[in-house]
Coordinates of N, CA, C and O in Angstrom, one line a residue:
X29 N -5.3 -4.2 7.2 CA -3.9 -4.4 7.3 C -3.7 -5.9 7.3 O -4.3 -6.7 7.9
X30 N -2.8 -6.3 6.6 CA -2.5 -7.2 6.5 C -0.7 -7.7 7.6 O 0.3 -7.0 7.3
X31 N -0.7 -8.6 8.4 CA 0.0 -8.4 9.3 C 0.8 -10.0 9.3 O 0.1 -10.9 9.1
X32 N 2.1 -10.1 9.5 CA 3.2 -11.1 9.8 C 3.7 -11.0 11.0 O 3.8 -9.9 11.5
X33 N 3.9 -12.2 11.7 CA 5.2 -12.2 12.6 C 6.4 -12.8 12.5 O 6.3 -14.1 12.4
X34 N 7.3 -12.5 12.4 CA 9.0 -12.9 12.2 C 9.6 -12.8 13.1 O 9.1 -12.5 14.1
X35 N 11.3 -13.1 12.9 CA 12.3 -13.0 13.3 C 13.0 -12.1 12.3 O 13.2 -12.4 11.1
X36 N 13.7 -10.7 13.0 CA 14.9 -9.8 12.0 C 16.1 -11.4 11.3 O 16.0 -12.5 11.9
X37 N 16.4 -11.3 10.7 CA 17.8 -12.2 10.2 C 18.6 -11.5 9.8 O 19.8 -11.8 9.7
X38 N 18.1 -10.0 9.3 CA 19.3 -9.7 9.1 C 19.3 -7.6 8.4 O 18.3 -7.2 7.8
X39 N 20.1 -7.0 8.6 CA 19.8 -5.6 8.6 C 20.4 -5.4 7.4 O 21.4 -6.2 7.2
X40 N 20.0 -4.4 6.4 CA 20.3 -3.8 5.0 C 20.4 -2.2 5.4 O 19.3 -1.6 5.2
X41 N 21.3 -1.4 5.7 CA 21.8 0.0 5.9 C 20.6 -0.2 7.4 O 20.2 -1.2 7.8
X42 N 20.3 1.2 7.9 CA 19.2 1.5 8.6 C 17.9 1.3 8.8 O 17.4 0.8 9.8
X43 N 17.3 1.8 7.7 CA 16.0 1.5 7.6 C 15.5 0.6 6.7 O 14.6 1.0 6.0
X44 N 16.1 -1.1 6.4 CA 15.5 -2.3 5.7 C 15.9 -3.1 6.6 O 17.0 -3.0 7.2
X45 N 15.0 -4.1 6.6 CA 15.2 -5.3 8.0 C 14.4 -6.4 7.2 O 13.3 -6.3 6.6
X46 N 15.5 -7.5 7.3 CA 15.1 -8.4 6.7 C 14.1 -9.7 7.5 O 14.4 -9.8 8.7
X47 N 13.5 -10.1 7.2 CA 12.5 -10.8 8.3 C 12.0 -12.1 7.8 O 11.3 -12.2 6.8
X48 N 12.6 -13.1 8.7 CA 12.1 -14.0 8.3 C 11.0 -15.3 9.1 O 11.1 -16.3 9.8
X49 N 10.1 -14.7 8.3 CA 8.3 -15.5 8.8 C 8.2 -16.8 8.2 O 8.8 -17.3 7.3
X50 N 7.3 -17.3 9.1 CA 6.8 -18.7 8.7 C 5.7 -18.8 7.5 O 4.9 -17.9 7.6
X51 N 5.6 -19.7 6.6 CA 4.7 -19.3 5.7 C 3.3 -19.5 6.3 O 3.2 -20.2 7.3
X52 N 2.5 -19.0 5.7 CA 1.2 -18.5 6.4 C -0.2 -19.6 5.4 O 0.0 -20.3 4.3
X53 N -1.1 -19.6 5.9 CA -2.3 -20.4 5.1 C -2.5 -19.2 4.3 O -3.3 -19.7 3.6
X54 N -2.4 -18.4 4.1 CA -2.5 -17.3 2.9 C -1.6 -17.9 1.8 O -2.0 -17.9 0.7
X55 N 0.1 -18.7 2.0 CA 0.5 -19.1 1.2 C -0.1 -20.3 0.3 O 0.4 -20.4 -0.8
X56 N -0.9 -20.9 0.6 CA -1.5 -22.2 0.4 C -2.2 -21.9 -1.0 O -2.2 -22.7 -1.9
X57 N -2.7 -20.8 -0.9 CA -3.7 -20.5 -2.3 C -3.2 -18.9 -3.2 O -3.9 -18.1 -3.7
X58 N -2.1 -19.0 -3.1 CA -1.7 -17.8 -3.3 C -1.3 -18.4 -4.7 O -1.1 -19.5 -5.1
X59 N -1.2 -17.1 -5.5 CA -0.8 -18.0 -7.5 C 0.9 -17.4 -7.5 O 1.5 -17.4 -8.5
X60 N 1.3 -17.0 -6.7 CA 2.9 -16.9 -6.9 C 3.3 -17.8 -6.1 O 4.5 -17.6 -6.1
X61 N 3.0 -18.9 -5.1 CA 3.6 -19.8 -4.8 C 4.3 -20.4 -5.6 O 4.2 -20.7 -6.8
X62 N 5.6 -20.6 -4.3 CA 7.1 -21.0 -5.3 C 8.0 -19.8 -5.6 O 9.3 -19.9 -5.6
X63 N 7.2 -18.8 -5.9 CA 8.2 -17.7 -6.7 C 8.8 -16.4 -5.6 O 9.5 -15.4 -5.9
X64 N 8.1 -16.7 -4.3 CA 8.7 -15.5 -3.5 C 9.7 -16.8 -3.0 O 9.6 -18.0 -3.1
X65 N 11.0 -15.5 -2.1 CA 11.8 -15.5 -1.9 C 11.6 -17.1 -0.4 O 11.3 -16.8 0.7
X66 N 11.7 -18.1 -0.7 CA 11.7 -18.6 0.4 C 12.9 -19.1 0.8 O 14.1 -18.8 0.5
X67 N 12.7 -20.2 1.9 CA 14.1 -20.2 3.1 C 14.3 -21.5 2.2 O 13.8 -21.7 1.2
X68 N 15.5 -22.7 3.1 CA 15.8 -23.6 2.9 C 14.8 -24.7 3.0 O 14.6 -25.5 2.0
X69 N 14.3 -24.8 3.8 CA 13.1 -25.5 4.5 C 11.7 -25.5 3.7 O 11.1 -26.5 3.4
X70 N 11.5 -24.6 3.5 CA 10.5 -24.4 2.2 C 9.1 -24.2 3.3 O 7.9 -24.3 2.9
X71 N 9.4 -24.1 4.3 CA 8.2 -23.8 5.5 C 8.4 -21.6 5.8 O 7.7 -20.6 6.3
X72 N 9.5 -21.7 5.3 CA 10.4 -20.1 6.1 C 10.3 -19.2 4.4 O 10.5 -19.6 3.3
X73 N 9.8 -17.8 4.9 CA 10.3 -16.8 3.8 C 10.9 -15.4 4.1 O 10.9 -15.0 5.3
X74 N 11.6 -14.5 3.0 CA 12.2 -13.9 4.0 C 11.2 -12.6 3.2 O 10.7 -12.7 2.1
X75 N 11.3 -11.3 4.2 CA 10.4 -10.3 3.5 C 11.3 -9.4 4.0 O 11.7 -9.6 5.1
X76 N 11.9 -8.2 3.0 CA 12.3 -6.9 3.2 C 11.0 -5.9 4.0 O 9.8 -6.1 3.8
X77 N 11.4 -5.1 4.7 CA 10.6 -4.3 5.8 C 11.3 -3.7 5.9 O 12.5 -4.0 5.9
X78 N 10.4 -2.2 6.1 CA 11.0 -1.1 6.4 C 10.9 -0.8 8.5 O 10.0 -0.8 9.3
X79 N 12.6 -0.5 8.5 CA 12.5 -0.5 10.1 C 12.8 0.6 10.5 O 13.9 1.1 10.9
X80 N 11.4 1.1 10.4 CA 11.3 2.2 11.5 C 11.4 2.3 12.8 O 11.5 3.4 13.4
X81 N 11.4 1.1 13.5 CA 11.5 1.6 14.9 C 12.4 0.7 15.5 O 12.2 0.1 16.5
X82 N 13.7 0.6 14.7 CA 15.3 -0.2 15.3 C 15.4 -1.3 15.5 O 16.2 -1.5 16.4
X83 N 14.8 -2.3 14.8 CA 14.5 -3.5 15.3 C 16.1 -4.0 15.0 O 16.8 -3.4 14.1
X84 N 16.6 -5.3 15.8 CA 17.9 -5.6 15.8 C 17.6 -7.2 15.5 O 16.6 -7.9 15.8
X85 N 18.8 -7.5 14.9 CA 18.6 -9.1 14.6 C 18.3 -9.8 15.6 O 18.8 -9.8 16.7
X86 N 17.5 -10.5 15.2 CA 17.1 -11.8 16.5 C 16.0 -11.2 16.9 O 15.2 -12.1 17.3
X87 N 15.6 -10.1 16.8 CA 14.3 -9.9 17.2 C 13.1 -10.4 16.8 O 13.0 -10.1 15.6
X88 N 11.9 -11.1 17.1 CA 10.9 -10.7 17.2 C 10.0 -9.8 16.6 O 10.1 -8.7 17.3
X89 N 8.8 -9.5 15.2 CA 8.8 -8.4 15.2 C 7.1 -8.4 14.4 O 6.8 -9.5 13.9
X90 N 6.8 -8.1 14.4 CA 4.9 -7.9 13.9 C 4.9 -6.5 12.2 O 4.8 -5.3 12.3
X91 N 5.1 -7.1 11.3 CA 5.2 -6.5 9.9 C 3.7 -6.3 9.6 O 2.9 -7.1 10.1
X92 N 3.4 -5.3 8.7 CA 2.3 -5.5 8.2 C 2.2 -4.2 7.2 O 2.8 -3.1 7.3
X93 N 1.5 -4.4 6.3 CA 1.3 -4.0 4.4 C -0.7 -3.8 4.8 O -1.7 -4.4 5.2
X94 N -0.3 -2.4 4.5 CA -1.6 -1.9 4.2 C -2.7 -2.3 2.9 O -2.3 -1.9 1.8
X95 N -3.8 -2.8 2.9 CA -4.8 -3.5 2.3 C -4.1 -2.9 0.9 O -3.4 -3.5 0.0
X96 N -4.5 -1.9 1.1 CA -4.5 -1.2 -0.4 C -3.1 -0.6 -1.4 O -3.2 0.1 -2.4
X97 N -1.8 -1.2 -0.6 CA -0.7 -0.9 -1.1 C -1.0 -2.5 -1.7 O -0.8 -2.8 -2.9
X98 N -1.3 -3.2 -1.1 CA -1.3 -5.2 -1.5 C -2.3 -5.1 -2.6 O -2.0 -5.8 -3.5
X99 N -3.7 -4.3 -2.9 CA -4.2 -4.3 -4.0 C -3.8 -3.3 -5.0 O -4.4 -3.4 -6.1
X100 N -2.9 -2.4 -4.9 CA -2.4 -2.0 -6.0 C -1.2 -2.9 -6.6 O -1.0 -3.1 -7.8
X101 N -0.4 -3.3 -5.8 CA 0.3 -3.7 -6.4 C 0.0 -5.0 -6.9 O 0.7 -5.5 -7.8
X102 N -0.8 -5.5 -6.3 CA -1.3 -6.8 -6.8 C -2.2 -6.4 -8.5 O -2.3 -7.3 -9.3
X103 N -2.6 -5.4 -8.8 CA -3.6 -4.8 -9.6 C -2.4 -4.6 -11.2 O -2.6 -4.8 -12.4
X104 N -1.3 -4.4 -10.8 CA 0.0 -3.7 -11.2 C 0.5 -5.0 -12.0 O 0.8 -5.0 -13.2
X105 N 0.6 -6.4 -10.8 CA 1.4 -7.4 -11.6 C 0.4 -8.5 -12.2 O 0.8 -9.4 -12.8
X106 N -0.7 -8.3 -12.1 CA -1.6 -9.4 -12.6 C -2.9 -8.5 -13.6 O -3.3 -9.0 -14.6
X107 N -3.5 -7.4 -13.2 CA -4.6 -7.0 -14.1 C -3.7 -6.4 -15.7 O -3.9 -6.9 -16.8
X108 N -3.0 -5.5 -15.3 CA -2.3 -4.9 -16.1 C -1.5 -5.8 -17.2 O -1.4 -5.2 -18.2
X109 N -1.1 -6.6 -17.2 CA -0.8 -7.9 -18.0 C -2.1 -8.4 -18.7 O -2.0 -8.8 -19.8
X110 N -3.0 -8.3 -18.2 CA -4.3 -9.4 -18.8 C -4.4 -8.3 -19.7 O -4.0 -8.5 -20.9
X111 N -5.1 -7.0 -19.1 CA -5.4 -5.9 -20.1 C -4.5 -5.6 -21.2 O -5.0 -5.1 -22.3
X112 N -3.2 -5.8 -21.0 CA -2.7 -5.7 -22.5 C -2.5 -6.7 -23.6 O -2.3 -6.4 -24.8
X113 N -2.7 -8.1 -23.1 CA -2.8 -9.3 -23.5 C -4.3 -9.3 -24.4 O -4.3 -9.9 -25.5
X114 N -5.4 -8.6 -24.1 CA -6.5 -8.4 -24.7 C -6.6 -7.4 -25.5 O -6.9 -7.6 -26.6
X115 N -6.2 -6.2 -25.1 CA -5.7 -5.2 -26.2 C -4.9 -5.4 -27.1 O -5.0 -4.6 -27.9
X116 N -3.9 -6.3 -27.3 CA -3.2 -6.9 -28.6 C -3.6 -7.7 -29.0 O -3.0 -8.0 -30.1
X117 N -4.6 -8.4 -28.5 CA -5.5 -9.3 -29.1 C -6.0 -8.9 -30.0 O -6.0 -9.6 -31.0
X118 N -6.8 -7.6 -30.1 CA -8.0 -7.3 -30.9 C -6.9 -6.3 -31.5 O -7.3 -6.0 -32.7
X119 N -5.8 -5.7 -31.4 CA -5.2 -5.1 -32.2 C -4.5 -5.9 -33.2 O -4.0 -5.4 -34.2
X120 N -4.4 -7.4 -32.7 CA -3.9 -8.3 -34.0 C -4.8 -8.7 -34.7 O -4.5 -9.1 -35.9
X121 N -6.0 -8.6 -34.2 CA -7.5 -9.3 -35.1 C -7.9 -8.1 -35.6 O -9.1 -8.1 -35.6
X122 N -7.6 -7.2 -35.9 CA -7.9 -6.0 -36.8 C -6.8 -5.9 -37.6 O -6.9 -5.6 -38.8
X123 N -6.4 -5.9 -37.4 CA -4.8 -5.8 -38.1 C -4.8 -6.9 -39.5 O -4.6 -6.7 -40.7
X124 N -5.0 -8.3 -38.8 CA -5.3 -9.6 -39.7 C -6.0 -9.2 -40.6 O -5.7 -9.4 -41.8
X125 N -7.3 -8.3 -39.9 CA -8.7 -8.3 -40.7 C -8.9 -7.1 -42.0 O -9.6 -7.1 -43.0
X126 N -7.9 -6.0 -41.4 CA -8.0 -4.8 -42.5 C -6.8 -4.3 -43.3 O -6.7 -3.2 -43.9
X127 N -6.1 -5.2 -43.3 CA -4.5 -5.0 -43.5 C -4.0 -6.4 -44.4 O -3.6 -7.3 -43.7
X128 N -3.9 -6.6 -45.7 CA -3.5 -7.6 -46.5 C -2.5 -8.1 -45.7 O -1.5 -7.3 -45.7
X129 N -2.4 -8.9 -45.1 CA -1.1 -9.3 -44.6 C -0.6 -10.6 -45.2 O 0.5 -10.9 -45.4
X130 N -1.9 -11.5 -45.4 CA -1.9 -12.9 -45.9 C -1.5 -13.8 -44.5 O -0.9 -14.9 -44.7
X131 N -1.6 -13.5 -43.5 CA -1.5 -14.2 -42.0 C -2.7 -14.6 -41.6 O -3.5 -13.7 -41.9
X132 N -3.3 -15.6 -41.1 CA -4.7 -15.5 -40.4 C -4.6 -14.7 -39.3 O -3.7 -14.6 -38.4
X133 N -5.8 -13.9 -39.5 CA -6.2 -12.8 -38.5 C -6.4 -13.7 -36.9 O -6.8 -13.3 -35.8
X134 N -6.1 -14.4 -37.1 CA -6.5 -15.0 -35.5 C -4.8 -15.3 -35.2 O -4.4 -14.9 -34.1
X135 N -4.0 -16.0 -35.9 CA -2.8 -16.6 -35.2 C -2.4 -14.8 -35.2 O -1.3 -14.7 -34.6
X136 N -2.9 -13.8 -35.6 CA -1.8 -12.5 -35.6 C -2.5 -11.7 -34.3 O -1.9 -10.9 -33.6
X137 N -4.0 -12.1 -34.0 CA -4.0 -12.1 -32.7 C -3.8 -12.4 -31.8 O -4.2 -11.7 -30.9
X138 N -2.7 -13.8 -31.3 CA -2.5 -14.7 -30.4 C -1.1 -14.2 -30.2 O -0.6 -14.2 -29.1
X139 N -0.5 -13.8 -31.5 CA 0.9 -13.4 -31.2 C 0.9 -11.8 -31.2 O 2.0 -11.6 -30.5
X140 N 0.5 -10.8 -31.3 CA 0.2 -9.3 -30.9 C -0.2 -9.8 -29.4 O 0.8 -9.5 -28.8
X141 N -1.1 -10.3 -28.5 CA -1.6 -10.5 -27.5 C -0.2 -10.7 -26.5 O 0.0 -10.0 -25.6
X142 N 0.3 -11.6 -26.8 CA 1.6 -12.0 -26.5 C 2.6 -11.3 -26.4 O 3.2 -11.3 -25.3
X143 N 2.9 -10.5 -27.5 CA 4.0 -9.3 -27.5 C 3.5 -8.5 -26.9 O 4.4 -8.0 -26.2
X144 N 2.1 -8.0 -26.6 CA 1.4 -7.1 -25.6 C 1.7 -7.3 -24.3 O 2.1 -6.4 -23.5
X145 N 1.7 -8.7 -24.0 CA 1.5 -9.1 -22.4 C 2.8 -9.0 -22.1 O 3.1 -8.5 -21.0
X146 N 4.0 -9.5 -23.2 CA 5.5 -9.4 -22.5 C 6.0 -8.1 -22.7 O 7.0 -7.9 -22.0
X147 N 5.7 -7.3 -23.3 CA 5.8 -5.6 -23.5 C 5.5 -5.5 -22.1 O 6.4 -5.7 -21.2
X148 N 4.3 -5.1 -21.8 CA 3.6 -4.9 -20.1 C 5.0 -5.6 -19.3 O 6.1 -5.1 -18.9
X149 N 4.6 -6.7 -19.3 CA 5.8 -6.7 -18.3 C 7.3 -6.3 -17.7 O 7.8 -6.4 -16.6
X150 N 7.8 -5.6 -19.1 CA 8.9 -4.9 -19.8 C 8.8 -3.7 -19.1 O 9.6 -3.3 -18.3
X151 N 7.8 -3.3 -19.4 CA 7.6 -1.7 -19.1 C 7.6 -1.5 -17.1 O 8.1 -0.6 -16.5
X152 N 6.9 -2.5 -16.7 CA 6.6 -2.8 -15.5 C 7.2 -3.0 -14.8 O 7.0 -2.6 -13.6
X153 N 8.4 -3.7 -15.2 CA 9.9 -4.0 -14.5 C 10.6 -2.5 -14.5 O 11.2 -1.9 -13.6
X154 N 10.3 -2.0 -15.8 CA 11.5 -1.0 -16.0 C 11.1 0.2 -15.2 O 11.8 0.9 -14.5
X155 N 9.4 0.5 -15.3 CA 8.9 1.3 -14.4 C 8.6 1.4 -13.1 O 8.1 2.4 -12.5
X156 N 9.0 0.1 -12.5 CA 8.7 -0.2 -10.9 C 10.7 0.6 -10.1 O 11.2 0.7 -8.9
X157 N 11.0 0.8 -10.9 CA 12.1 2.1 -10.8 C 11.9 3.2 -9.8 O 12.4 3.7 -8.8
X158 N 10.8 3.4 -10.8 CA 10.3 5.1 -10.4 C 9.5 4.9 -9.7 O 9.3 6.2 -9.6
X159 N 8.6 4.4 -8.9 CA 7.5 4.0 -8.0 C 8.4 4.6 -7.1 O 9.6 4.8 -7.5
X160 N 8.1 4.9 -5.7 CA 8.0 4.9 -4.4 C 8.5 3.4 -3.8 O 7.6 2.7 -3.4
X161 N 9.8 2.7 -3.6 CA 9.6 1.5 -3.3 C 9.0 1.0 -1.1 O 8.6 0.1 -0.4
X162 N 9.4 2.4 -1.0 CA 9.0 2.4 0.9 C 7.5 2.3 0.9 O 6.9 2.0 1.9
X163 N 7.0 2.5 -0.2 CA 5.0 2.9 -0.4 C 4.7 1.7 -0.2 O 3.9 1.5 0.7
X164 N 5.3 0.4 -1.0 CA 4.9 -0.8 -1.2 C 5.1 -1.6 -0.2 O 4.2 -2.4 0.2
X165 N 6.4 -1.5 0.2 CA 7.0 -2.2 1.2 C 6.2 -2.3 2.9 O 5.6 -1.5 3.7
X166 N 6.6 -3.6 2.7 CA 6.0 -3.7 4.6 C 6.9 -3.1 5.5 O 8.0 -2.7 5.2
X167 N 6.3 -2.9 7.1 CA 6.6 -2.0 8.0 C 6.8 -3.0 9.1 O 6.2 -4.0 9.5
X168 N 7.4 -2.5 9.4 CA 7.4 -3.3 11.4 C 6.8 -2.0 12.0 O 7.0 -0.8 11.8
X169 N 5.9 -3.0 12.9 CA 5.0 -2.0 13.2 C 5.2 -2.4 14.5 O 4.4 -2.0 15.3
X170 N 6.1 -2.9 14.9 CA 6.2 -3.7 16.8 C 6.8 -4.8 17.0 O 6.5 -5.9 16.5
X171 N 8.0 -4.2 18.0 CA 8.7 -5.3 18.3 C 8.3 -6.4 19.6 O 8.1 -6.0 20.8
X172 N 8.3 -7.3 19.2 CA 6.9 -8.5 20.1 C 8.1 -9.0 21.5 O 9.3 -9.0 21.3
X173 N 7.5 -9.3 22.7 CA 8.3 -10.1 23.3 C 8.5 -11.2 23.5 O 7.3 -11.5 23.5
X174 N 9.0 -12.0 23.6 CA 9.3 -13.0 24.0 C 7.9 -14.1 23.9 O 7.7 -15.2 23.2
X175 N 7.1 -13.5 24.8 CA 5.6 -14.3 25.5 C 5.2 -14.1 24.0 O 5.4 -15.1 23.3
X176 N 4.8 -13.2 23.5 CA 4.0 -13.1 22.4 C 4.0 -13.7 21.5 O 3.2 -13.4 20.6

């Protein structure tokens, strides 16, 4: 498990609680630094959580994302891009190579590779729809007191 502590900031219907943590030395080496949602400060971020057990603004609260919901979806926004970026690769270097085109077989693999990788992403946006979004999402798993 991978685990946060915050402050609620702020409630979205019932069950989403908005939470906002201090960034973590996990942020330091992470390759989407910069790109999640952070605060003013640039020390603060905020994370959607699902709240299951009532947590109320101002609270105190212990979030945490299961290993393997963080390696799929990590698998989702970073492997899955590479792999089609390489499969348009060699689908543009075949293409160059057995298909009169009069293009060099290599610049038609750099740009198929490309249209691959931003396709994937296309599709990935469009299909993160239909996913389960509560699967992915983190949980408050305990609301902390005060001492804690």
């Amino acid at each position: 498990m991978i685990e946060e502590v915050g402050t609620v900031v702020e409630l979205k219907g019932k069950q989403t609680a908005v939470v906002m943590c201090q960034k973590s030395s996990l942020c330091e080496n992470c390759a989407t630094d910069g790109h999640c949602v952070l605060g003013d400060d640039d020390k603060t971020r905020f994370i959607d959580a699902k709240n299951s057990l009532g947590a109320a603004v101002g609270e105190r609260v212990r979030i945490a994302t299961s290993t393997k919901s963080f390696l799929q979806s990590s698998f989702l926004l970073y492997i899955v891009p590479l792999i089609a970026l390489v499969i348009g690769a060699i689908v543009g270097k075949l293409t160059g190579e057995n298909v009169a085109t009069g293009l060099d077989p290599n610049l038609l693999s750099a740009v198929f590779g490309v249209f691959f990788m931003i396709g994937s992403f296309v599709i990935l946006r469009v299909g993160s729809a239909a996913l389960d979004q509560e699967s992915y999402m983190p949980k408050i798993v305990a609301i902390l007191l005060d001492e804690e």
